[in-house]
Each structure stands twice: as C-alpha cells, then as structure tokens.
Amino acid sequence: MRSILKKAAAAILSAAVALSSAAYAEQAVYDKATNTVTVDASGYSTVSIVPENADVSDKDNIIYINQTAMDFGAQASFVLQDNPADGDYIISLGNGADTSEVKKIKFTVGGSEEEYPFYASFKKNDDNSLTASAEFTSAVSGTMLFVLYGKDGTLTDVNVQNVTETGIKEHTFKNCESGQKIKLMLWKNIDNMETVSKPYEIPTDDITAAPDVLRVTENGELAKNDGEAVQLKGVNFGGWLIQETWMCPVMAFNGNITVRNNTENGWAMLDTLDELEARFGKDEAAKLIANYQDNYITEQDFKNVKDMGFNCVRIPFWYRNFMSDENGTYITSDDNDNPGFKKLDWACDMAEKYGLYLIFDMHGCPGGQNGDHSSGKTGRNYLYKEEKYQDIMEDLWVKIAGRYKNKTCVAAYDIMNEPLNNADAAHNVEEKYRADVWSDTTLRTSVYDRMVKAVRRADPYHVITLEAIWRMKFLPDPLEYGWTNMMYQLHSYDTSDA
C-alpha cells in the first residue's frame, strides 16, 4: 500500500515541480510542539511532503505521505513521524494519481523563529485572581492570546492583544479554579492563526499552590511564603560529584598534562573518567566512581554541617554525572535510575532530615564554560560558540528544575560556575574559543539568559542564582531581561592588597 502511495506522490510531485514559485498556495503552518503541519486541504485526498529542491524521483525524500478516500477538509493537520530538520519544505496536495490539479505549499521549519519569543510570568493576586504576563525583550509583530481553559478543556476566558514592539502584555483571569490551565500564544495574525512560537502552558495549580520555597523579596532578602526572612550560611561539598585536583586525593596519571608553564596541574575530572574507562571499561569505571562518591560524602557530613550551625550546602555537579558521553546521551532512559538524579535525590533526603537548604550548582557544563579544570576539563570553553552544548545544558537544567520544583529544601539553582574564568591561551584554550572574563560579557549573558528562561518555564518557584567573577558589575540588570526571583553572587579572588 505504501509503495502505491509513493508512486502517486511521485506523480503529484513531478507535476508540482513544473509549477513556478508564484504557484505556491496560501500557507502551511508547522507546529514544533506537536510536530504537525496544518493546511487548508479542501478538495484534496492525497498529501506528500518533501524538502524543497529535493530530488522528487527519489521516493526516499518523501518525509510524509497520506491518502484518503475522502476530502481532507479545511484546517487539516498531518502529524509527522520524525521531527524534520530545519529548512524549507513543500507540501503537495492532490487526488491520487490525477495530476491535473495539484496545490503546492511551502513552509519552513526552524530558521530564525524562536521557541519562545516572549518571557512568561504569573502571579496570584489577593482576590485569588491570576495575572499572566508576557514580556517581549525584542521587537515582535503579532497577536498575543491569553487563554484560560476549564477542567474539562473548554474555553473559559480569552483575551487578545496586538504586539508591535518590546514591552509587557498582561491579562488577569478572574474566578480561577483548581484544575484549570492557562495558555499563552503568539500568532502572526488573528485571521489565519499561524503561530509564531510554541504555546506556553501552565496549570493554575502551579501558580496557586506554590510550595513554601525561598523567594527574593522586594527588599532583596530571602524569605518563605509567610515572609520569614532566611539568611543562608553554608558550606560547599566540593570534590564529591566533580573532582577538583587541588581539593581531592587525585593526581594526574599523565604528569605531562599541565598548563601555565608547568606550574599548575591541568588534570581534570574528564581525564580521570576517560582513563578509568580506558583501563577498566565503562561499567567498572562507573562502579569505581560510585564507590568514591558513596564514601566521600556520607550522612555524617550533613549532620556535621547542621551541628556546626550552618543551614545550607552547595552541591557542585557536572553533566557527566547524568550523561555517558559528550553528546548529551543520558546514562539511563529512566531518570529515576540515573546516578546523577539519584545523588541529588539523596542530598534532598539528607537536607530534609537535618533541616538544611541546598544550592544545586552546575560546576561543569557541557563543552566547558571556562578554561579551568574545575569545569571538568581544561582548555575547552566551547559552550558559548557551540550551540549543541547549550542544547544539552538546557535539556539537563529543564530536567533538574522540573524534578525538584516542589522541593522546599532546594534554595536555588546555580546556573554555571565561574563562566569564562581562565578561558585564555595560558590554559590551552583554542584561539576561536578564548574569551576575557572582564570584557566578554555578551557571551556570558546570552547563555545565562537562555538558561534562566528555560529553568523558569520548568520551575516558576525557585530562586535562580548567577555568578560574577571578581566584579559584580559584570552581571546585567535582571529587569532588562525579564528575569525574576534572582540572586547574584560574587566570586572574588582578589588578594588583600588588590
């Protein structure tokens, strides 16, 4: 059956090729969220989709094909089996092998379109109404829809506002109830409902039933829901989930791996992991690492922190706690079995038992966020110019934020440790990846902005903390980026006579 469909599609495509570019019809809309293409297919019963300029004689180029005995109808949606690569595509509509009338439509996947061209935020008001806000930090033209759905999925309230410039659009929903859902959508125009971006959805319960986590108050303090201020006084569990040579019982297997003219050891966690895997294989290396981690920090350490009068523990981790390679492959398909999540889960158990707060610190980011061994590998700093590493980092942060969004023992998410530190020639960073920690603020801020907004979509509650190196002025005004519930920290290594 499928071969017959492909023959019919090939005939339609051959006819479509003869059409000029002016013959493109109306519009087809691709929705990344649902992986569907929607189009007016009235009067047609056969559809096929191929990349633009593809060899139509090669049936393998057909990424979608379907035929029905009936008219597809208006606003027909076709669900693709695989997510297509970014680019331009042609959808051809016809009626079986009859090529006398073919409608050829072009649509684009990816490109410059943003997944979320606006930053969404929500708040509960004193009268139990809910206010949804969409902030546009760059100029976007379109129609913004604020929609409230009832428990049964029926439309309860909708507000439509035109967007022509940067700024904030908001709408307040009255009489909200548990079990409802708010959706924010940006359309190019109200007539054809073509989406500019993936809709943003959030259950009303996520806004009204917020956990009693720490928040940044208008006075710049951390406080619980009842307003009780909390001052964090804590320690850092360095060397536990990511080893740093200077604080761990680790020495380089290869004494020649050094930086800064042989004055500083360049051996890092990834070197240890690679060496163990080369010597013993992946499975045994994983057991050795697990044995180290199980004994380096134990329950007694959390008890000691509490007994010493502290109330917070910073937990440095790196992406390879969760992933088996440099391409973002998770160690397990089930997050509950993933050793990285199991360690963070256990840390939460200990924090809850001893009344402590935790700060989850991504100390080592995919691709490396600086040139220092503290990121897991010296001499990299790929994160800022290799988008694939940002994709991997975002995916991990979204998983973490979604998993722990209701954990009251989590004080904050520390997005990345000491970005751009030692990203220089002295630390063997390639020239195209080098950056100056003092002046290259755009690189750092662009990654921060992407991660803050990704985390906030997964977790609207917890504090997000960003790091400045040496001077606080290197971090931007959070209001300029629409960041909320933020805490800034300063890592200063100035000497006493600086």
Short mmCIF file of C-alpha atoms in Angstrom, two decimals:
data_model
loop_
_atom_site.label_atom_id
_atom_site.label_comp_id
_atom_site.label_asym_id
_atom_site.label_seq_id
_atom_site.Cartn_x
_atom_site.Cartn_y
_atom_site.Cartn_z
CA MET A 1 0.00 0.00 0.00
CA ARG A 2 2.75 2.42 0.93
CA SER A 3 4.58 1.79 -2.37
CA ILE A 4 1.39 2.65 -4.26
CA LEU A 5 1.06 5.85 -2.26
CA LYS A 6 4.65 6.75 -3.04
CA LYS A 7 4.03 6.27 -6.77
CA ALA A 8 1.01 8.55 -6.57
CA ALA A 9 3.00 11.06 -4.55
CA ALA A 10 5.85 10.96 -7.07
CA ALA A 11 3.41 11.75 -9.86
CA ILE A 12 1.99 14.66 -7.87
CA LEU A 13 5.47 15.91 -7.05
CA SER A 14 6.55 15.71 -10.70
CA ALA A 15 3.59 17.84 -11.66
CA ALA A 16 4.29 20.23 -8.82
CA VAL A 17 7.87 20.76 -9.95
CA ALA A 18 6.58 22.27 -13.18
CA LEU A 19 4.81 24.99 -11.20
CA SER A 20 6.62 28.27 -10.73
CA SER A 21 7.36 29.73 -7.32
CA ALA A 22 4.40 32.02 -7.87
CA ALA A 23 2.18 28.95 -7.73
CA TYR A 24 2.75 28.46 -4.02
CA ALA A 25 -0.68 28.42 -2.40
CA GLU A 26 -1.82 30.09 0.82
CA GLN A 27 0.10 28.96 3.89
CA ALA A 28 1.01 25.78 5.71
CA VAL A 29 1.89 26.04 9.39
CA TYR A 30 4.35 23.76 11.15
CA ASP A 31 3.90 23.43 14.92
CA LYS A 32 7.08 22.22 16.57
CA ALA A 33 5.30 21.39 19.83
CA THR A 34 3.03 18.79 18.20
CA ASN A 35 5.20 18.05 15.13
CA THR A 36 2.22 18.74 12.87
CA VAL A 37 1.64 20.60 9.62
CA THR A 38 -1.73 22.32 9.29
CA VAL A 39 -3.13 23.48 5.96
CA ASP A 40 -6.39 24.07 4.09
CA ALA A 41 -6.71 20.78 2.17
CA SER A 42 -10.29 21.19 0.99
CA GLY A 43 -10.90 19.24 -2.20
CA TYR A 44 -7.85 17.01 -1.88
CA SER A 45 -7.32 13.43 -0.74
CA THR A 46 -3.58 12.86 -1.22
CA VAL A 47 -0.75 14.65 0.57
CA SER A 48 3.02 14.35 0.48
CA ILE A 49 5.82 16.41 1.98
CA VAL A 50 9.43 16.72 0.78
CA PRO A 51 12.32 19.12 1.44
CA GLU A 52 12.35 21.99 -1.04
CA ASN A 53 14.59 21.33 -4.05
CA ALA A 54 14.74 17.62 -3.20
CA ASP A 55 15.07 15.07 -6.00
CA VAL A 56 11.44 14.06 -6.40
CA SER A 57 12.39 10.97 -8.39
CA ASP A 58 13.94 9.60 -5.19
CA LYS A 59 11.00 8.37 -3.14
CA ASP A 60 13.19 8.27 -0.01
CA ASN A 61 12.99 12.07 0.05
CA ILE A 62 9.30 11.87 0.93
CA ILE A 63 9.09 12.56 4.67
CA TYR A 64 5.30 12.25 4.86
CA ILE A 65 2.62 10.65 2.70
CA ASN A 66 -1.08 10.02 3.20
CA GLN A 67 -4.15 9.26 1.08
CA THR A 68 -7.83 9.04 1.98
CA ALA A 69 -10.98 8.26 0.09
CA MET A 70 -12.49 11.45 1.43
CA ASP A 71 -11.74 15.13 1.28
CA PHE A 72 -9.12 16.12 3.91
CA GLY A 73 -11.09 19.31 4.54
CA ALA A 74 -10.13 22.73 5.81
CA GLN A 75 -7.54 23.11 8.59
CA ALA A 76 -6.28 19.56 8.07
CA SER A 77 -3.41 18.60 10.37
CA PHE A 78 -0.81 16.00 9.43
CA VAL A 79 1.35 14.52 12.21
CA LEU A 80 4.89 13.73 11.08
CA GLN A 81 6.59 10.60 12.39
CA ASP A 82 10.00 12.22 12.80
CA ASN A 83 10.98 15.78 13.65
CA PRO A 84 12.17 17.33 10.38
CA ALA A 85 15.45 19.17 10.19
CA ASP A 86 15.38 22.96 9.96
CA GLY A 87 14.74 24.16 6.43
CA ASP A 88 12.10 24.78 3.78
CA TYR A 89 9.62 22.07 2.77
CA ILE A 90 6.97 21.60 0.11
CA ILE A 91 3.61 20.03 0.87
CA SER A 92 1.78 18.85 -2.25
CA LEU A 93 -1.96 18.16 -2.25
CA GLY A 94 -3.75 16.22 -4.96
CA ASN A 95 -6.16 13.41 -5.71
CA GLY A 96 -4.38 10.09 -6.17
CA ALA A 97 -2.54 9.76 -9.47
CA ASP A 98 -4.60 12.57 -11.02
CA THR A 99 -2.08 15.33 -11.64
CA SER A 100 -4.48 17.71 -13.35
CA GLU A 101 -4.79 19.78 -10.21
CA VAL A 102 -2.05 19.99 -7.65
CA LYS A 103 -1.71 22.51 -4.84
CA LYS A 104 1.88 23.15 -3.82
CA ILE A 105 2.57 24.89 -0.49
CA LYS A 106 5.84 25.93 1.08
CA PHE A 107 6.51 26.04 4.81
CA THR A 108 9.58 26.50 6.98
CA VAL A 109 10.82 24.53 9.96
CA GLY A 110 13.17 26.27 12.38
CA GLY A 111 15.16 29.15 10.94
CA SER A 112 15.13 32.36 12.92
CA GLU A 113 11.83 31.57 14.63
CA GLU A 114 12.23 31.41 18.39
CA GLU A 115 10.64 28.72 20.51
CA TYR A 116 9.52 31.38 22.97
CA PRO A 117 9.93 34.98 21.72
CA PHE A 118 8.42 36.19 24.99
CA TYR A 119 9.15 35.66 28.68
CA ALA A 120 6.09 34.49 30.60
CA SER A 121 5.46 35.09 34.29
CA PHE A 122 2.45 34.55 36.54
CA LYS A 123 1.29 35.74 39.94
CA LYS A 124 -1.57 35.10 42.32
CA ASN A 125 -3.42 38.24 43.48
CA ASP A 126 -5.05 38.93 46.83
CA ASP A 127 -8.54 38.37 45.38
CA ASN A 128 -7.42 34.91 44.12
CA SER A 129 -7.32 36.08 40.51
CA LEU A 130 -4.28 35.17 38.43
CA THR A 131 -2.29 37.59 36.29
CA ALA A 132 -0.34 36.30 33.31
CA SER A 133 2.36 38.49 31.75
CA ALA A 134 4.28 38.19 28.51
CA GLU A 135 7.38 40.33 28.19
CA PHE A 136 8.89 40.95 24.76
CA THR A 137 12.57 41.91 25.00
CA SER A 138 12.90 42.20 21.22
CA ALA A 139 10.53 43.66 18.67
CA VAL A 140 7.88 41.14 17.59
CA SER A 141 4.82 41.79 15.46
CA GLY A 142 1.78 39.63 16.04
CA THR A 143 -1.28 38.88 18.14
CA MET A 144 -0.95 37.74 21.74
CA LEU A 145 -3.64 35.46 23.18
CA PHE A 146 -4.18 34.85 26.89
CA VAL A 147 -6.42 31.80 27.24
CA LEU A 148 -7.96 30.05 30.25
CA TYR A 149 -9.28 26.51 29.86
CA GLY A 150 -11.67 24.85 32.29
CA LYS A 151 -11.21 21.50 33.99
CA ASP A 152 -12.91 19.77 31.06
CA GLY A 153 -10.78 21.59 28.49
CA THR A 154 -13.47 24.04 27.41
CA LEU A 155 -12.59 27.66 26.71
CA THR A 156 -13.36 29.77 29.78
CA ASP A 157 -11.72 33.13 29.08
CA VAL A 158 -9.69 34.61 26.23
CA ASN A 159 -8.01 37.97 25.82
CA VAL A 160 -6.46 39.20 22.56
CA GLN A 161 -3.82 41.94 22.35
CA ASN A 162 -1.76 43.22 19.42
CA VAL A 163 2.03 43.23 19.78
CA THR A 164 4.10 45.70 17.76
CA GLU A 165 7.14 46.44 19.93
CA THR A 166 9.07 45.45 23.02
CA GLY A 167 7.33 45.67 26.37
CA ILE A 168 4.85 43.78 28.54
CA LYS A 169 1.39 42.50 27.76
CA GLU A 170 -0.70 41.08 30.60
CA HIS A 171 -4.15 39.86 31.45
CA THR A 172 -5.85 38.99 34.73
CA PHE A 173 -8.10 35.94 34.90
CA LYS A 174 -10.95 36.18 37.42
CA ASN A 175 -12.56 33.28 39.29
CA CYS A 176 -9.78 30.79 38.61
CA GLU A 177 -10.22 27.28 39.98
CA SER A 178 -8.08 24.25 40.65
CA GLY A 179 -7.57 22.01 37.64
CA GLN A 180 -7.67 24.76 35.02
CA LYS A 181 -4.92 25.64 32.57
CA ILE A 182 -3.58 28.94 31.25
CA LYS A 183 -2.10 29.09 27.76
CA LEU A 184 -0.19 31.97 26.17
CA MET A 185 0.04 32.00 22.37
CA LEU A 186 1.61 34.37 19.88
CA TRP A 187 0.09 34.35 16.38
CA LYS A 188 1.28 36.24 13.33
CA ASN A 189 -2.27 37.48 12.90
CA ILE A 190 -5.71 36.65 14.19
CA ASP A 191 -7.14 35.69 10.81
CA ASN A 192 -5.19 32.56 9.88
CA MET A 193 -3.98 31.61 13.37
CA GLU A 194 -0.42 31.00 12.19
CA THR A 195 1.72 30.53 15.29
CA VAL A 196 4.96 32.42 15.78
CA SER A 197 6.13 30.17 18.59
CA LYS A 198 5.29 27.17 20.71
CA PRO A 199 2.41 27.94 23.10
CA TYR A 200 3.30 28.37 26.77
CA GLU A 201 1.07 26.36 29.10
CA ILE A 202 0.88 26.20 32.89
CA PRO A 203 -1.71 24.61 35.20
CA THR A 204 -3.38 27.10 37.53
CA ASP A 205 -2.45 24.81 40.42
CA ASP A 206 1.22 25.50 39.70
CA ILE A 207 0.54 29.18 40.42
CA THR A 208 -1.93 28.97 43.30
CA ALA A 209 -0.40 26.02 45.16
CA ALA A 210 3.19 27.19 45.12
CA PRO A 211 5.46 25.29 47.54
CA ASP A 212 6.95 27.12 50.51
CA VAL A 213 10.32 27.67 48.86
CA LEU A 214 12.62 30.61 49.40
CA ARG A 215 11.91 33.73 47.36
CA VAL A 216 13.66 37.02 46.83
CA THR A 217 11.59 39.81 48.42
CA GLU A 218 11.29 43.41 47.26
CA ASN A 219 13.85 44.27 49.94
CA GLY A 220 16.39 41.88 48.43
CA GLU A 221 16.08 39.30 51.18
CA LEU A 222 15.32 35.60 51.01
CA ALA A 223 12.05 34.68 52.65
CA LYS A 224 9.46 31.93 52.90
CA ASN A 225 5.82 32.30 51.87
CA ASP A 226 4.92 33.69 55.31
CA GLY A 227 7.52 36.45 54.93
CA GLU A 228 10.00 34.99 57.41
CA ALA A 229 13.48 36.10 56.29
CA VAL A 230 16.16 33.45 55.92
CA GLN A 231 19.89 34.08 55.80
CA LEU A 232 21.88 31.31 54.18
CA LYS A 233 25.08 30.29 55.95
CA GLY A 234 26.67 27.29 54.38
CA VAL A 235 29.48 25.17 53.06
CA ASN A 236 30.40 23.69 49.71
CA PHE A 237 30.62 19.93 49.11
CA GLY A 238 33.41 20.36 46.60
CA GLY A 239 35.12 17.26 45.25
CA TRP A 240 32.10 15.00 45.74
CA LEU A 241 30.28 14.81 42.39
CA ILE A 242 33.03 16.54 40.41
CA GLN A 243 36.63 16.26 41.49
CA GLU A 244 38.97 19.24 41.52
CA THR A 245 42.61 18.27 41.72
CA TRP A 246 43.58 20.81 44.37
CA MET A 247 40.99 19.57 46.88
CA CYS A 248 40.80 15.83 46.08
CA PRO A 249 43.09 12.82 46.52
CA VAL A 250 43.66 12.73 42.76
CA MET A 251 46.91 13.00 40.82
CA ALA A 252 47.42 13.03 37.08
CA PHE A 253 48.08 9.65 35.51
CA ASN A 254 50.00 11.61 32.91
CA GLY A 255 52.38 14.06 34.52
CA ASN A 256 52.83 15.87 31.22
CA ILE A 257 49.29 17.24 31.29
CA THR A 258 49.97 20.67 32.71
CA VAL A 259 49.12 24.27 31.96
CA ARG A 260 50.57 27.68 32.78
CA ASN A 261 54.18 26.69 32.01
CA ASN A 262 54.06 23.54 34.15
CA THR A 263 53.22 25.47 37.29
CA GLU A 264 49.65 24.23 37.66
CA ASN A 265 48.22 20.75 37.26
CA GLY A 266 45.87 20.55 34.28
CA TRP A 267 44.41 17.14 35.10
CA ALA A 268 40.63 17.26 35.49
CA MET A 269 37.61 15.03 36.12
CA LEU A 270 37.11 14.11 32.46
CA ASP A 271 40.73 12.96 32.28
CA THR A 272 40.14 10.69 35.27
CA LEU A 273 36.92 9.33 33.78
CA ASP A 274 38.50 8.70 30.36
CA GLU A 275 41.49 6.98 31.97
CA LEU A 276 39.34 4.72 34.13
CA GLU A 277 37.16 3.76 31.17
CA ALA A 278 40.23 3.03 29.04
CA ARG A 279 41.72 0.82 31.73
CA PHE A 280 38.64 -0.96 33.07
CA GLY A 281 35.73 -0.30 30.70
CA LYS A 282 32.65 1.86 31.20
CA ASP A 283 30.84 -0.39 33.65
CA GLU A 284 33.78 -0.87 36.02
CA ALA A 285 34.71 2.80 35.77
CA ALA A 286 31.17 3.71 36.79
CA LYS A 287 31.42 1.40 39.80
CA LEU A 288 34.73 2.97 40.87
CA ILE A 289 33.29 6.48 40.58
CA ALA A 290 30.16 5.43 42.51
CA ASN A 291 32.27 3.87 45.27
CA TYR A 292 34.27 7.08 45.60
CA GLN A 293 31.12 9.23 45.76
CA ASP A 294 29.37 6.94 48.24
CA ASN A 295 32.25 7.31 50.68
CA TYR A 296 33.49 10.84 50.04
CA ILE A 297 30.26 12.38 51.35
CA THR A 298 28.04 10.44 53.77
CA GLU A 299 25.09 11.21 56.03
CA GLN A 300 27.52 12.14 58.77
CA ASP A 301 28.73 15.09 56.69
CA PHE A 302 25.22 16.55 56.50
CA LYS A 303 24.84 16.07 60.24
CA ASN A 304 28.18 17.78 60.84
CA VAL A 305 27.07 20.77 58.78
CA LYS A 306 23.94 21.10 60.92
CA ASP A 307 25.83 20.61 64.18
CA MET A 308 28.30 23.36 63.22
CA GLY A 309 25.47 25.88 62.92
CA PHE A 310 25.19 26.08 59.13
CA ASN A 311 21.91 25.85 57.24
CA CYS A 312 22.94 25.42 53.62
CA VAL A 313 25.05 23.14 51.42
CA ARG A 314 26.12 23.98 47.88
CA ILE A 315 26.24 20.84 45.72
CA PRO A 316 28.62 21.18 42.74
CA PHE A 317 27.89 18.66 39.97
CA TRP A 318 28.69 18.26 36.29
CA TYR A 319 26.85 16.97 33.26
CA ARG A 320 28.69 13.65 33.22
CA ASN A 321 27.02 12.68 36.50
CA PHE A 322 23.97 12.20 34.26
CA MET A 323 25.41 11.53 30.81
CA SER A 324 27.60 8.82 29.31
CA ASP A 325 29.31 10.89 26.61
CA GLU A 326 29.90 14.40 25.28
CA ASN A 327 26.81 14.30 23.05
CA GLY A 328 24.14 14.50 25.74
CA THR A 329 23.34 10.77 25.93
CA TYR A 330 21.82 10.04 29.32
CA ILE A 331 23.23 7.09 31.26
CA THR A 332 19.72 5.65 31.66
CA SER A 333 16.44 6.24 29.87
CA ASP A 334 14.65 6.40 33.23
CA ASP A 335 15.66 9.47 35.24
CA ASN A 336 14.81 7.63 38.45
CA ASP A 337 17.64 5.18 37.72
CA ASN A 338 20.11 7.84 36.62
CA PRO A 339 23.06 8.05 39.05
CA GLY A 340 23.12 11.85 38.86
CA PHE A 341 19.49 12.25 39.85
CA LYS A 342 19.82 9.56 42.49
CA LYS A 343 22.62 11.54 44.14
CA LEU A 344 20.64 14.78 44.08
CA ASP A 345 17.59 12.92 45.38
CA TRP A 346 19.66 11.54 48.26
CA ALA A 347 21.05 15.01 49.01
CA CYS A 348 17.44 16.25 49.26
CA ASP A 349 16.61 13.42 51.65
CA MET A 350 19.55 14.37 53.84
CA ALA A 351 18.74 18.08 53.69
CA GLU A 352 15.14 17.42 54.73
CA LYS A 353 16.26 15.14 57.56
CA TYR A 354 18.68 17.70 59.02
CA GLY A 355 16.82 20.91 58.18
CA LEU A 356 19.24 22.22 55.57
CA TYR A 357 18.90 24.08 52.29
CA LEU A 358 20.67 23.03 49.08
CA ILE A 359 22.03 25.01 46.16
CA PHE A 360 22.38 22.91 43.00
CA ASP A 361 25.47 24.20 41.22
CA MET A 362 26.29 23.15 37.64
CA HIS A 363 30.02 23.28 38.19
CA GLY A 364 30.87 21.63 34.89
CA CYS A 365 28.77 22.48 31.84
CA PRO A 366 28.67 20.57 28.55
CA GLY A 367 31.54 21.71 26.36
CA GLY A 368 33.08 23.62 29.25
CA GLN A 369 32.07 27.10 30.43
CA ASN A 370 35.65 28.20 31.16
CA GLY A 371 39.21 27.06 30.59
CA ASP A 372 39.78 25.81 34.11
CA HIS A 373 39.94 22.22 35.39
CA SER A 374 37.10 22.98 37.80
CA SER A 375 34.67 22.65 34.85
CA GLY A 376 35.75 19.03 34.33
CA LYS A 377 38.33 19.60 31.59
CA THR A 378 40.92 22.31 30.99
CA GLY A 379 41.33 24.20 27.75
CA ARG A 380 37.81 23.98 26.30
CA ASN A 381 35.32 26.86 26.78
CA TYR A 382 33.23 25.55 23.85
CA LEU A 383 29.83 26.29 25.42
CA TYR A 384 29.39 29.84 24.14
CA LYS A 385 30.10 29.21 20.45
CA GLU A 386 28.89 25.61 20.01
CA GLU A 387 25.11 25.63 20.26
CA LYS A 388 24.87 21.87 20.63
CA TYR A 389 26.41 22.16 24.09
CA GLN A 390 23.88 24.84 25.04
CA ASP A 391 21.12 22.48 23.88
CA ILE A 392 22.50 19.71 26.11
CA MET A 393 22.87 22.08 29.05
CA GLU A 394 19.34 23.41 28.67
CA ASP A 395 17.88 19.93 28.48
CA LEU A 396 19.63 18.94 31.70
CA TRP A 397 18.58 22.08 33.56
CA VAL A 398 14.97 21.62 32.46
CA LYS A 399 15.03 18.07 33.79
CA ILE A 400 16.51 19.19 37.11
CA ALA A 401 14.13 22.13 37.52
CA GLY A 402 11.11 20.01 36.66
CA ARG A 403 12.14 17.26 39.04
CA TYR A 404 12.79 19.47 42.08
CA LYS A 405 10.36 22.35 41.54
CA ASN A 406 8.30 21.34 44.60
CA LYS A 407 11.27 20.62 46.87
CA THR A 408 11.30 23.15 49.71
CA CYS A 409 14.84 22.13 50.73
CA VAL A 410 16.22 23.49 47.44
CA ALA A 411 17.24 27.11 47.95
CA ALA A 412 18.43 27.94 44.45
CA TYR A 413 19.70 26.75 41.08
CA ASP A 414 23.25 27.96 40.36
CA ILE A 415 23.27 28.06 36.55
CA MET A 416 27.01 27.74 35.89
CA ASN A 417 30.17 28.04 37.91
CA GLU A 418 32.64 30.84 37.14
CA PRO A 419 31.87 31.35 33.45
CA LEU A 420 34.84 32.40 31.24
CA ASN A 421 37.34 32.00 34.07
CA ASN A 422 40.82 31.23 32.68
CA ALA A 423 39.49 30.98 29.12
CA ASP A 424 42.85 32.03 27.75
CA ALA A 425 45.93 30.85 25.89
CA ALA A 426 47.74 30.13 29.15
CA HIS A 427 45.14 27.44 29.82
CA ASN A 428 45.44 25.97 26.31
CA VAL A 429 42.10 27.30 25.05
CA GLU A 430 41.99 27.42 21.24
CA GLU A 431 42.04 30.94 19.87
CA LYS A 432 38.49 30.89 18.50
CA TYR A 433 37.13 29.86 21.91
CA ARG A 434 39.15 32.27 24.03
CA ALA A 435 37.36 34.99 25.95
CA ASP A 436 38.10 37.63 28.53
CA VAL A 437 36.30 37.28 31.84
CA TRP A 438 36.37 41.05 32.28
CA SER A 439 35.08 42.24 28.91
CA ASP A 440 33.24 39.46 27.06
CA THR A 441 30.01 39.94 28.97
CA THR A 442 27.78 39.27 25.95
CA LEU A 443 28.90 35.64 25.73
CA ARG A 444 28.18 35.01 29.38
CA THR A 445 24.87 36.88 29.45
CA SER A 446 23.48 35.17 26.34
CA VAL A 447 23.90 31.72 27.92
CA TYR A 448 22.59 32.95 31.24
CA ASP A 449 19.52 34.39 29.54
CA ARG A 450 18.74 31.18 27.69
CA MET A 451 19.15 29.00 30.79
CA VAL A 452 17.23 31.31 33.15
CA LYS A 453 14.23 31.31 30.85
CA ALA A 454 14.40 27.57 30.27
CA VAL A 455 14.58 26.87 34.01
CA ARG A 456 11.77 29.31 34.72
CA ARG A 457 9.50 27.53 32.25
CA ALA A 458 10.07 24.26 34.13
CA ASP A 459 10.02 25.74 37.63
CA PRO A 460 8.26 29.05 38.33
CA TYR A 461 9.07 28.94 42.04
CA HIS A 462 12.74 28.61 42.98
CA VAL A 463 15.41 31.25 43.16
CA ILE A 464 17.92 31.25 40.30
CA THR A 465 21.43 32.42 41.10
CA LEU A 466 24.09 33.74 38.70
CA GLU A 467 27.79 34.21 39.32
CA ALA A 468 30.01 37.19 38.70
CA ILE A 469 33.79 36.85 38.67
CA TRP A 470 35.79 39.50 40.53
CA ARG A 471 33.29 42.33 39.99
CA MET A 472 29.51 42.35 40.37
CA LYS A 473 29.16 44.91 37.56
CA PHE A 474 29.70 42.14 35.01
CA LEU A 475 26.17 40.85 35.61
CA PRO A 476 23.30 42.68 33.88
CA ASP A 477 20.26 44.34 35.42
CA PRO A 478 17.77 41.43 35.65
CA LEU A 479 14.90 43.74 34.71
CA GLU A 480 16.46 44.29 31.28
CA TYR A 481 16.00 40.58 30.55
CA GLY A 482 12.75 39.97 32.38
CA TRP A 483 14.45 37.78 34.99
CA THR A 484 12.58 37.39 38.27
CA ASN A 485 13.34 35.86 41.66
CA MET A 486 17.09 36.17 41.09
CA MET A 487 20.07 36.08 43.43
CA TYR A 488 23.51 37.28 42.36
CA GLN A 489 26.78 36.03 43.82
CA LEU A 490 30.33 37.27 43.59
CA HIS A 491 33.42 35.05 43.28
CA SER A 492 36.31 37.30 44.18
CA TYR A 493 39.91 36.09 44.22
CA ASP A 494 41.45 39.46 44.89
CA THR A 495 44.39 39.49 47.25
CA SER A 496 44.29 41.66 50.35
CA ASP A 497 46.42 44.34 48.68
CA ALA A 498 44.40 44.43 45.40
#
